[in-house]
Tab-separated table of C-alpha atoms in Angstrom:
chain	number	residue	atom	x	y	z
D	1	MET	CA	136.100	129.413	38.003
D	2	ASN	CA	138.647	128.917	35.398
D	3	THR	CA	137.350	127.746	32.131
D	4	THR	CA	140.199	128.323	29.902
D	5	ASN	CA	142.190	125.592	28.235
D	6	GLU	CA	145.166	126.281	30.159
D	7	PRO	CA	146.018	123.643	32.577
D	8	THR	CA	145.689	124.721	36.181
D	9	ALA	CA	146.532	121.479	37.976
D	10	ASP	CA	149.593	119.362	38.034
D	11	ASN	CA	149.543	115.651	38.444
D	12	GLN	CA	148.860	115.698	42.095
D	13	THR	CA	146.484	113.332	43.580
D	14	VAL	CA	143.831	114.027	46.094
D	15	GLU	CA	142.586	111.479	48.663
D	16	LEU	CA	138.805	111.013	48.435
D	17	LEU	CA	137.044	108.502	50.403
D	18	GLY	CA	140.491	106.996	51.441
D	19	ILE	CA	141.433	106.533	47.872
D	20	ASN	CA	144.229	108.651	46.158
D	21	VAL	CA	142.926	109.644	42.801
D	22	HIS	CA	143.724	111.929	39.843
D	23	ALA	CA	140.627	114.008	39.875
D	24	ASP	CA	141.026	114.582	36.178
D	25	ARG	CA	140.750	110.908	35.473
D	26	ILE	CA	137.198	110.775	36.966
D	27	ALA	CA	134.933	110.324	33.994
D	28	ASN	CA	131.746	111.650	35.359
D	29	PRO	CA	131.675	115.597	34.855
D	30	LYS	CA	129.085	115.958	37.781
D	31	ILE	CA	131.563	114.383	40.139
D	32	ARG	CA	134.439	116.631	38.808
D	33	GLN	CA	132.313	119.729	39.246
D	34	ILE	CA	131.478	118.753	42.892
D	35	ILE	CA	135.180	118.197	43.515
D	36	ALA	CA	135.987	121.507	41.942
D	37	GLU	CA	133.463	123.425	44.137
D	38	ARG	CA	133.937	121.442	47.456
D	39	VAL	CA	137.376	120.137	47.326
D	40	GLY	CA	139.327	122.369	45.210
D	41	GLU	CA	139.767	123.483	41.569
D	42	ARG	CA	143.509	122.935	41.916
D	43	TYR	CA	142.937	119.173	41.439
D	44	LEU	CA	141.441	119.599	37.974
D	45	THR	CA	142.680	120.995	34.798
D	46	GLY	CA	141.202	124.256	33.713
D	47	ASN	CA	138.941	123.029	30.874
D	48	TYR	CA	136.873	120.480	32.948
D	49	THR	CA	133.827	122.653	32.600
D	50	GLU	CA	134.371	123.210	28.831
D	51	THR	CA	134.334	119.464	28.285
D	52	TYR	CA	131.059	119.343	30.121
D	53	LYS	CA	129.581	122.007	27.823
D	54	GLU	CA	130.750	119.912	24.858
D	55	HIS	CA	128.660	117.109	26.242
D	56	HIS	CA	125.716	119.272	26.417
D	57	GLN	CA	126.008	120.495	22.878
D	58	GLN	CA	126.541	117.007	21.570
D	59	TYR	CA	123.357	115.736	23.205
D	60	ASN	CA	121.012	118.541	23.384
D	61	LYS	CA	119.813	117.807	19.942
D	62	TYR	CA	118.212	114.593	21.412
D	63	ASP	CA	116.319	116.650	23.866
D	64	ARG	CA	112.606	116.087	23.217
D	65	TYR	CA	111.365	118.181	26.191
D	66	ASP	CA	112.628	121.568	25.174
D	67	LYS	CA	109.144	123.083	25.054
D	68	TYR	CA	107.457	123.363	28.359
D	69	ASP	CA	104.047	122.650	27.074
D	70	GLU	CA	105.369	119.287	26.100
D	71	TYR	CA	105.884	118.302	29.767
D	72	SER	CA	102.880	116.249	29.666
D	73	LYS	CA	104.823	113.662	27.965
D	74	TYR	CA	106.831	113.252	30.995
D	75	ASP	CA	105.553	109.805	31.996
D	76	LYS	CA	106.273	108.534	28.571
D	77	HIS	CA	109.782	109.827	28.207
D	78	ASP	CA	112.268	107.668	26.435
D	79	ARG	CA	115.480	108.020	28.506
D	80	SER	CA	117.553	106.232	25.817
D	81	ALA	CA	117.257	109.565	23.956
D	82	TRP	CA	119.177	111.383	26.669
D	83	GLY	CA	122.869	111.890	26.475
D	84	LEU	CA	124.596	109.585	29.005
D	85	TRP	CA	128.113	110.533	29.677
D	86	ARG	CA	129.209	106.846	29.725
D	87	GLU	CA	128.466	106.760	25.858
D	88	THR	CA	131.213	109.143	25.353
D	89	PRO	CA	134.892	108.256	25.564
D	90	PRO	CA	136.208	108.529	29.100
D	91	ARG	CA	137.445	112.040	30.150
D	92	VAL	CA	140.901	110.750	30.717
D	93	GLU	CA	141.478	110.225	27.120
D	94	GLU	CA	140.726	113.817	26.435
D	95	ALA	CA	142.579	115.395	29.306
D	96	PRO	CA	145.733	117.322	28.610
D	97	LYS	CA	148.898	116.038	30.159
D	98	CYS	CA	149.900	118.514	32.864
D	99	ASN	CA	153.216	117.977	34.376
D	100	THR	CA	154.137	121.462	35.248
D	101	PRO	CA	152.933	122.673	38.673
D	102	GLN	CA	151.466	126.196	38.873
S	1	MET	CA	106.216	143.080	60.615
S	2	THR	CA	106.345	146.757	61.686
S	3	SER	CA	109.144	149.130	60.399
S	4	ARG	CA	110.420	149.224	64.041
S	5	THR	CA	110.653	145.457	64.388
S	6	LEU	CA	112.052	145.144	60.843
S	7	SER	CA	114.717	147.586	61.464
S	8	SER	CA	115.587	146.187	64.986
S	9	ALA	CA	115.557	142.706	63.701
S	10	MET	CA	117.883	143.245	60.881
S	11	THR	CA	120.374	145.447	62.893
S	12	GLN	CA	120.599	142.834	65.589
S	13	VAL	CA	121.145	139.923	63.173
S	14	VAL	CA	124.015	141.813	61.614
S	15	GLU	CA	125.448	142.636	65.071
S	16	VAL	CA	125.150	139.120	66.279
S	17	ALA	CA	126.835	137.896	63.055
S	18	ASN	CA	129.890	139.689	64.223
S	19	GLY	CA	131.421	140.240	60.676
S	20	ARG	CA	130.268	137.014	59.194
S	21	SER	CA	128.100	137.293	56.019
S	22	VAL	CA	124.435	137.564	56.655
S	23	HIS	CA	121.826	136.038	54.382
S	24	PHE	CA	118.261	136.906	55.121
S	25	ILE	CA	115.704	134.475	53.660
S	26	TRP	CA	112.319	135.968	53.630
S	27	HIS	CA	109.834	133.153	54.365
S	28	GLY	CA	106.127	132.931	54.959
S	29	GLY	CA	103.368	131.931	54.793
S	30	GLU	CA	103.737	133.807	51.653
S	31	PRO	CA	106.256	136.538	52.162
S	32	LEU	CA	105.208	138.643	49.082
S	33	LEU	CA	101.925	139.268	50.853
S	34	ALA	CA	103.977	141.832	52.863
S	35	GLY	CA	103.931	144.054	49.570
S	36	LEU	CA	106.716	145.758	47.622
S	37	THR	CA	107.029	148.493	50.239
S	38	PHE	CA	108.067	146.114	52.802
S	39	PHE	CA	110.910	144.860	50.514
S	40	GLU	CA	111.949	148.399	49.598
S	41	GLU	CA	112.394	148.918	53.220
S	42	VAL	CA	114.420	145.842	53.685
S	43	ASN	CA	116.617	146.928	50.576
S	44	LYS	CA	117.081	150.301	52.268
S	45	HIS	CA	118.467	148.730	55.395
S	46	SER	CA	120.647	146.213	53.624
S	47	GLN	CA	122.253	149.056	51.564
S	48	LEU	CA	123.081	150.949	54.754
S	49	PHE	CA	124.737	147.742	56.314
S	50	ARG	CA	126.637	147.213	52.896
S	51	ALA	CA	127.753	150.817	53.134
S	52	LYS	CA	129.291	150.102	56.507
S	53	GLY	CA	131.097	147.093	55.078
S	54	HIS	CA	128.880	144.252	56.068
S	55	SER	CA	128.132	141.453	53.726
S	56	VAL	CA	124.340	141.190	53.530
S	57	CYS	CA	122.251	139.402	50.846
S	58	ASN	CA	118.504	138.746	50.560
S	59	SER	CA	116.406	135.964	49.184
S	60	ILE	CA	112.668	135.322	49.051
S	61	GLN	CA	111.144	131.743	49.235
S	62	THR	CA	107.862	132.219	47.522
S	63	ASN	CA	104.908	130.179	46.313
S	64	GLY	CA	105.337	132.351	43.152
S	65	THR	CA	101.720	133.451	42.725
S	66	LEU	CA	102.468	137.172	43.489
S	67	VAL	CA	105.521	137.733	41.304
S	68	THR	CA	104.740	140.941	39.391
S	69	ASP	CA	106.700	142.901	36.699
S	70	ARG	CA	106.907	145.659	39.203
S	71	LEU	CA	108.654	143.364	41.763
S	72	LEU	CA	110.953	142.106	39.071
S	73	ASP	CA	111.859	145.585	38.022
S	74	PHE	CA	112.627	146.407	41.550
S	75	ILE	CA	114.860	143.365	41.962
S	76	ALA	CA	116.705	144.183	38.771
S	77	THR	CA	117.189	147.862	39.593
S	78	GLN	CA	118.400	147.225	43.116
S	79	ARG	CA	120.232	144.061	42.181
S	80	ASP	CA	119.092	142.774	45.639
S	81	PHE	CA	116.822	139.721	46.337
S	82	SER	CA	116.908	136.298	44.665
S	83	LEU	CA	113.576	134.459	44.307
S	84	SER	CA	113.163	130.766	45.071
S	85	PHE	CA	109.977	129.168	44.067
S	86	SER	CA	107.855	126.226	45.369
S	87	LEU	CA	106.623	123.999	42.770
S	88	ASP	CA	105.788	120.246	43.121
S	89	GLY	CA	106.417	119.334	39.413
S	90	PRO	CA	104.387	119.636	36.330
S	91	ARG	CA	100.994	120.916	36.243
S	92	ASP	CA	99.084	117.844	37.027
S	93	LEU	CA	101.348	116.851	39.913
S	94	ASN	CA	101.590	120.496	41.243
S	95	ASP	CA	97.969	121.314	41.097
S	96	ARG	CA	96.917	118.316	43.287
S	97	THR	CA	98.815	119.921	46.247
S	98	ARG	CA	99.217	123.546	45.518
S	99	MET	CA	95.990	125.312	44.747
S	100	TYR	CA	93.993	128.524	45.442
S	101	LYS	CA	91.229	128.665	47.808
S	102	ASP	CA	88.752	128.284	44.993
S	103	GLY	CA	90.423	124.857	43.907
S	104	ARG	CA	92.300	126.237	40.843
S	105	GLY	CA	95.851	125.039	40.596
S	106	CYS	CA	98.508	127.546	40.734
S	107	PHE	CA	100.954	126.083	38.224
S	108	ASP	CA	100.515	128.548	35.381
S	109	ASP	CA	101.113	131.578	37.774
S	110	VAL	CA	104.166	130.051	39.406
S	111	PHE	CA	105.547	128.846	36.125
S	112	SER	CA	105.059	132.218	34.494
S	113	GLY	CA	106.932	133.973	37.509
S	114	MET	CA	109.741	131.479	37.444
S	115	HIS	CA	110.332	132.191	33.742
S	116	LYS	CA	110.163	135.989	34.081
S	117	THR	CA	112.717	135.621	36.822
S	118	ARG	CA	115.068	133.601	34.763
S	119	ASP	CA	114.530	136.050	31.819
S	120	LEU	CA	115.545	138.731	34.218
S	121	ALA	CA	118.987	137.199	34.550
S	122	LYS	CA	119.721	138.187	30.816
S	123	HIS	CA	119.526	141.853	31.995
S	124	THR	CA	121.411	141.653	35.318
S	125	ALA	CA	124.907	140.542	34.471
S	126	GLY	CA	126.673	139.724	37.615
S	127	PHE	CA	123.570	139.431	39.711
S	128	TYR	CA	121.679	136.313	39.905
S	129	PRO	CA	117.850	136.916	40.521
S	130	GLY	CA	117.091	133.326	41.388
S	131	GLY	CA	114.521	131.081	39.761
S	132	GLY	CA	115.406	127.882	41.654
S	133	VAL	CA	112.760	125.492	42.901
S	134	ILE	CA	111.905	123.429	45.894
S	135	VAL	CA	109.783	120.407	45.211
S	136	VAL	CA	108.138	118.868	48.289
S	137	VAL	CA	108.162	115.029	47.766
S	138	ASN	CA	104.659	113.747	48.961
S	139	LYS	CA	102.436	110.705	48.411
S	140	HIS	CA	101.205	112.088	45.135
S	141	ASN	CA	104.364	112.732	43.486
S	142	ILE	CA	106.960	110.355	44.878
S	143	LYS	CA	106.459	107.810	42.232
S	144	GLN	CA	106.811	110.429	39.494
S	145	LEU	CA	110.390	111.741	40.485
S	146	PRO	CA	111.862	110.601	37.108
S	147	GLY	CA	109.135	112.467	35.403
S	148	ILE	CA	109.604	115.484	37.696
S	149	TYR	CA	113.361	115.415	36.747
S	150	CYS	CA	112.442	115.203	33.183
S	151	PHE	CA	110.255	118.167	33.400
S	152	PHE	CA	112.768	120.363	35.218
S	153	ARG	CA	115.522	119.012	32.928
S	154	ALA	CA	113.663	120.350	29.948
S	155	GLN	CA	113.596	123.730	31.506
S	156	ARG	CA	117.269	123.522	32.506
S	157	MET	CA	116.192	124.303	36.016
S	158	GLY	CA	117.985	123.118	39.115
S	159	PHE	CA	115.809	122.009	42.032
S	160	LYS	CA	115.730	120.756	45.499
S	161	LEU	CA	113.758	117.925	46.736
S	162	ILE	CA	112.654	117.613	50.379
S	163	PRO	CA	110.229	115.146	51.917
S	164	VAL	CA	106.890	116.608	53.084
S	165	ILE	CA	106.998	117.172	56.927
S	166	ILE	CA	103.721	116.637	58.456
S	167	SER	CA	103.141	119.090	61.384
S	168	GLY	CA	100.308	121.198	62.651
S	169	SER	CA	97.075	120.718	60.574
S	170	ALA	CA	98.885	119.293	57.572
S	171	ASP	CA	97.215	116.531	55.632
S	172	LYS	CA	98.620	113.218	56.993
S	173	SER	CA	97.745	111.335	53.938
S	174	LEU	CA	100.543	113.147	52.045
S	175	ALA	CA	103.289	111.733	54.164
S	176	VAL	CA	105.958	109.614	52.764
S	177	SER	CA	108.044	107.074	54.930
S	178	PRO	CA	111.880	107.379	55.063
S	179	ILE	CA	112.224	104.185	53.246
S	180	GLU	CA	109.859	105.284	50.464
S	181	PHE	CA	111.724	108.534	50.161
S	182	ALA	CA	115.136	106.857	50.107
S	183	THR	CA	114.083	104.224	47.534
S	184	ALA	CA	112.602	106.827	45.122
S	185	MET	CA	115.644	109.199	45.627
S	186	ASN	CA	118.159	106.443	45.101
S	187	SER	CA	116.431	105.495	41.827
S	188	LEU	CA	116.336	109.054	40.707
S	189	PHE	CA	120.105	109.329	41.560
S	190	ASP	CA	120.932	106.543	39.254
S	191	THR	CA	119.053	108.314	36.436
S	192	TRP	CA	120.555	111.819	37.258
S	193	ILE	CA	124.169	110.812	37.842
S	194	ASP	CA	124.623	109.298	34.439
S	195	ASP	CA	122.899	112.005	32.445
S	196	THR	CA	125.166	114.574	30.752
S	197	GLU	CA	122.700	117.305	31.435
S	198	SER	CA	124.071	119.542	34.257
S	199	VAL	CA	120.773	120.213	35.994
S	200	GLU	CA	121.671	120.347	39.787
S	201	ILE	CA	119.481	118.209	42.181
S	202	ASP	CA	119.919	119.068	45.788
S	203	PRO	CA	120.399	117.194	48.022
S	204	PHE	CA	122.438	114.924	45.653
S	205	THR	CA	125.137	117.552	45.023
S	206	THR	CA	125.237	118.394	48.656
S	207	MET	CA	125.460	114.882	49.994
S	208	LEU	CA	128.013	113.881	47.303
S	209	GLY	CA	130.116	116.763	48.365
S	210	ASN	CA	129.558	115.765	52.121
S	211	LEU	CA	130.865	112.298	51.301
S	212	LEU	CA	133.946	113.701	49.409
S	213	THR	CA	134.946	116.258	51.992
S	214	SER	CA	133.807	114.937	55.255
S	215	GLU	CA	132.659	118.516	55.889
S	216	PRO	CA	128.921	118.624	55.776
S	217	ILE	CA	126.947	121.685	54.577
S	218	GLY	CA	123.259	122.299	54.565
S	219	CYS	CA	120.967	122.819	57.460
S	220	HIS	CA	120.088	119.141	57.855
S	221	HIS	CA	123.599	117.679	58.106
S	222	SER	CA	125.785	120.483	59.456
S	223	VAL	CA	127.464	120.090	62.882
S	224	SER	CA	124.746	122.307	64.471
S	225	CYS	CA	122.431	124.334	62.466
S	226	ALA	CA	121.783	126.314	65.730
S	227	GLY	CA	125.024	128.126	65.440
S	228	ASN	CA	124.172	129.401	61.967
S	229	PHE	CA	120.519	129.858	61.665
S	230	VAL	CA	117.815	131.891	63.511
S	231	ALA	CA	114.203	132.662	62.671
S	232	ILE	CA	112.479	135.926	63.585
S	233	GLY	CA	108.762	136.051	63.303
S	234	PRO	CA	106.615	139.084	62.136
S	235	LEU	CA	106.150	140.292	65.716
S	236	GLY	CA	109.838	139.858	66.428
S	237	ASP	CA	109.591	136.540	68.136
S	238	VAL	CA	112.860	134.505	67.903
S	239	TYR	CA	112.915	130.788	67.148
S	240	PRO	CA	115.762	128.517	66.279
S	241	CYS	CA	114.514	128.136	62.721
S	242	GLY	CA	111.312	128.786	60.724
S	243	ARG	CA	110.055	125.405	61.215
S	244	PHE	CA	109.850	126.027	65.025
S	245	ASP	CA	107.905	129.211	64.488
S	246	GLY	CA	104.854	129.483	66.810
S	247	VAL	CA	105.881	126.485	69.019
S	248	PRO	CA	105.997	127.995	72.604
S	249	GLU	CA	108.510	125.349	73.865
S	250	TYR	CA	111.033	126.715	71.411
S	251	HIS	CA	110.250	130.489	71.716
S	252	LEU	CA	113.637	132.022	72.554
S	253	GLY	CA	112.829	135.635	73.046
S	254	ASN	CA	111.836	138.701	71.122
S	255	VAL	CA	114.061	141.237	69.375
S	256	ASN	CA	112.077	144.069	71.019
S	257	ASP	CA	112.734	142.745	74.437
S	258	SER	CA	115.526	144.481	76.503
S	259	GLY	CA	118.057	141.732	75.760
S	260	GLY	CA	116.903	141.347	72.186
S	261	LEU	CA	118.387	138.725	69.870
S	262	ALA	CA	121.655	138.280	71.876
S	263	ALA	CA	119.673	137.328	74.990
S	264	ALA	CA	117.595	134.891	72.873
S	265	LEU	CA	120.618	133.199	71.561
S	266	ASN	CA	122.118	132.950	75.058
S	267	SER	CA	118.848	131.340	76.471
S	268	SER	CA	118.990	128.027	78.065
S	269	CYS	CA	116.768	126.575	75.265
S	270	HIS	CA	119.147	127.644	72.552
S	271	GLU	CA	122.121	126.377	74.446
S	272	ARG	CA	120.337	122.997	74.628
S	273	LEU	CA	119.870	123.038	70.809
S	274	ARG	CA	123.489	123.976	70.120
S	275	HIS	CA	124.504	120.826	72.060
S	276	ARG	CA	122.538	118.570	69.902
S	277	THR	CA	125.234	116.981	67.872
S	278	ALA	CA	126.206	113.526	66.613
S	279	SER	CA	127.936	112.872	69.940
S	280	THR	CA	124.708	113.593	72.066
S	281	VAL	CA	122.102	111.935	69.822
S	282	PRO	CA	121.616	108.383	70.853
S	283	GLY	CA	122.571	105.932	68.143
S	284	CYS	CA	124.713	108.260	66.096
S	285	THR	CA	127.964	107.640	67.623
S	286	LYS	CA	128.057	104.053	66.084
S	287	CYS	CA	126.793	105.273	62.754
S	288	GLU	CA	129.397	105.248	59.968
S	289	PHE	CA	127.754	108.553	58.497
S	290	SER	CA	127.582	110.386	61.784
S	291	ALA	CA	130.466	112.719	60.837
S	292	ILE	CA	128.515	113.930	57.777
S	293	CYS	CA	124.992	113.742	59.235
S	294	HIS	CA	125.185	114.788	62.826
S	295	GLY	CA	121.720	113.398	63.678
S	296	GLY	CA	119.813	115.141	60.926
S	297	CYS	CA	117.300	117.835	61.308
S	298	MET	CA	116.442	118.777	64.994
S	299	HIS	CA	112.865	119.986	63.998
S	300	ASN	CA	112.212	116.531	62.452
S	301	ALA	CA	113.252	115.067	65.609
S	302	ALA	CA	111.302	117.331	67.850
S	303	ASN	CA	108.290	116.926	65.495
S	304	SER	CA	108.338	113.216	66.098
S	305	GLY	CA	108.502	113.710	69.938
S	306	ASP	CA	111.991	114.065	71.053
S	307	LEU	CA	114.383	116.949	70.098
S	308	MET	CA	117.335	114.942	71.289
S	309	ALA	CA	116.674	111.913	69.298
S	310	ARG	CA	117.585	111.100	65.735
S	311	ASP	CA	115.722	112.558	62.840
S	312	PRO	CA	113.171	110.110	61.837
S	313	PHE	CA	114.604	110.379	58.237
S	314	CYS	CA	117.805	109.014	59.660
S	315	SER	CA	117.087	105.678	57.896
S	316	ALA	CA	116.563	107.507	54.528
S	317	TYR	CA	119.884	109.496	55.021
S	318	LYS	CA	121.732	106.206	55.662
S	319	LEU	CA	120.366	104.508	52.606
S	320	MET	CA	121.086	107.507	50.348
S	321	TYR	CA	124.703	108.052	51.678
S	322	ALA	CA	125.388	104.367	51.381
S	323	HIS	CA	124.075	104.425	47.625
S	324	MET	CA	125.979	107.331	46.637
S	325	ARG	CA	129.043	106.233	48.423
S	326	LYS	CA	129.009	103.001	46.537
S	327	TYR	CA	128.839	104.876	43.258
S	328	LEU	CA	131.546	107.244	44.274
S	329	LEU	CA	133.853	104.448	45.226
S	330	GLY	CA	133.348	102.786	41.866
S	331	GLU	CA	134.123	106.179	40.126
S	332	LEU	CA	137.204	106.890	42.328
S	333	LYS	CA	138.723	103.406	41.874
S	334	ARG	CA	138.602	103.834	38.197
S	335	ALA	CA	140.517	107.057	38.540
S	336	THR	CA	143.448	105.980	40.552
């Protein structure tokens, strides 16, 4: 899997569920990851996994469940402390412009 | 399983695969009861196949109570076998359904084995020794799926959720209905899909991929699992999959018989199984998800009385696929 910042995709669209989309504009990193694995990495720029990691680093500090003996709190968890990707700017704002086909 | 049967079974599977990759999944009961010597023998055969150019890998689905340092050393040295564990959530949930004969819960032993396996990965660059988890969703834990997710999320452990299948002498009070399962899973999906943590939950990732590609993977939803899976019992008996093990009606043959595995896979029973597809299962042809579901699990169907009928969890799959598709359509429309 390419995790460099070099763009690997052009501006091509892919038809998913009957809709032509720019996969890079899909905000949810989980969906982008599944597209990379099941549809093709070529529809995504090379740094899509890096962006995902950035999200983790940003939000892991809020993780109150990093010790396994604290799991007993599971039924009292405060989900508002979790990182939700919707709280971050949409991925399309960060994506490099890739006009050159490989 | 005797050495003769083991050798014969592995050899015949590789022959029948005819160049395709072979993945041996060592199931039980509890497969680690067979002892390390057994797996050393499996490894020896696997190495011989690999030396001849065959692609062969091994994994062990274990309850995790017999994972020893010696076993992990062997796995690390040979770079063979990945371990997958069965754990039904945090201690209080797991220990209600998974306990030793004396009533003690097995959580601590399993959890220790899982962490040791994951730690092993630090020393086996390029080889994944496993550490994934299967969670059986039952009456006791179905309302706690968000908590179970929270628990595994904290461990950064991916997991797979499957509904409990009541067969044989299983406790019927543990059963969950398809609607209960789908409702709980859809609620969990909403939590999981918007969380930045990348912990993988199967079947969500598999089903989302099936929707996006219209090319289903996974034994429940593939075109016909009978073309890709076969189970061989300790005496060499051949069944369509491990769930049918011991059911006389689905005994296909024995690897030690004259025709061996090839004859078993050419039996009329196996041919019938191969033809169970969405086009032959009543009700599937009109279903909007038939192309990515294919009638579901044939064992679930057989277990409820009719192999050629729909999987009784069909209504759950429909609700889950519809829920995920709605989410996907929203995301995709925003990305046009």
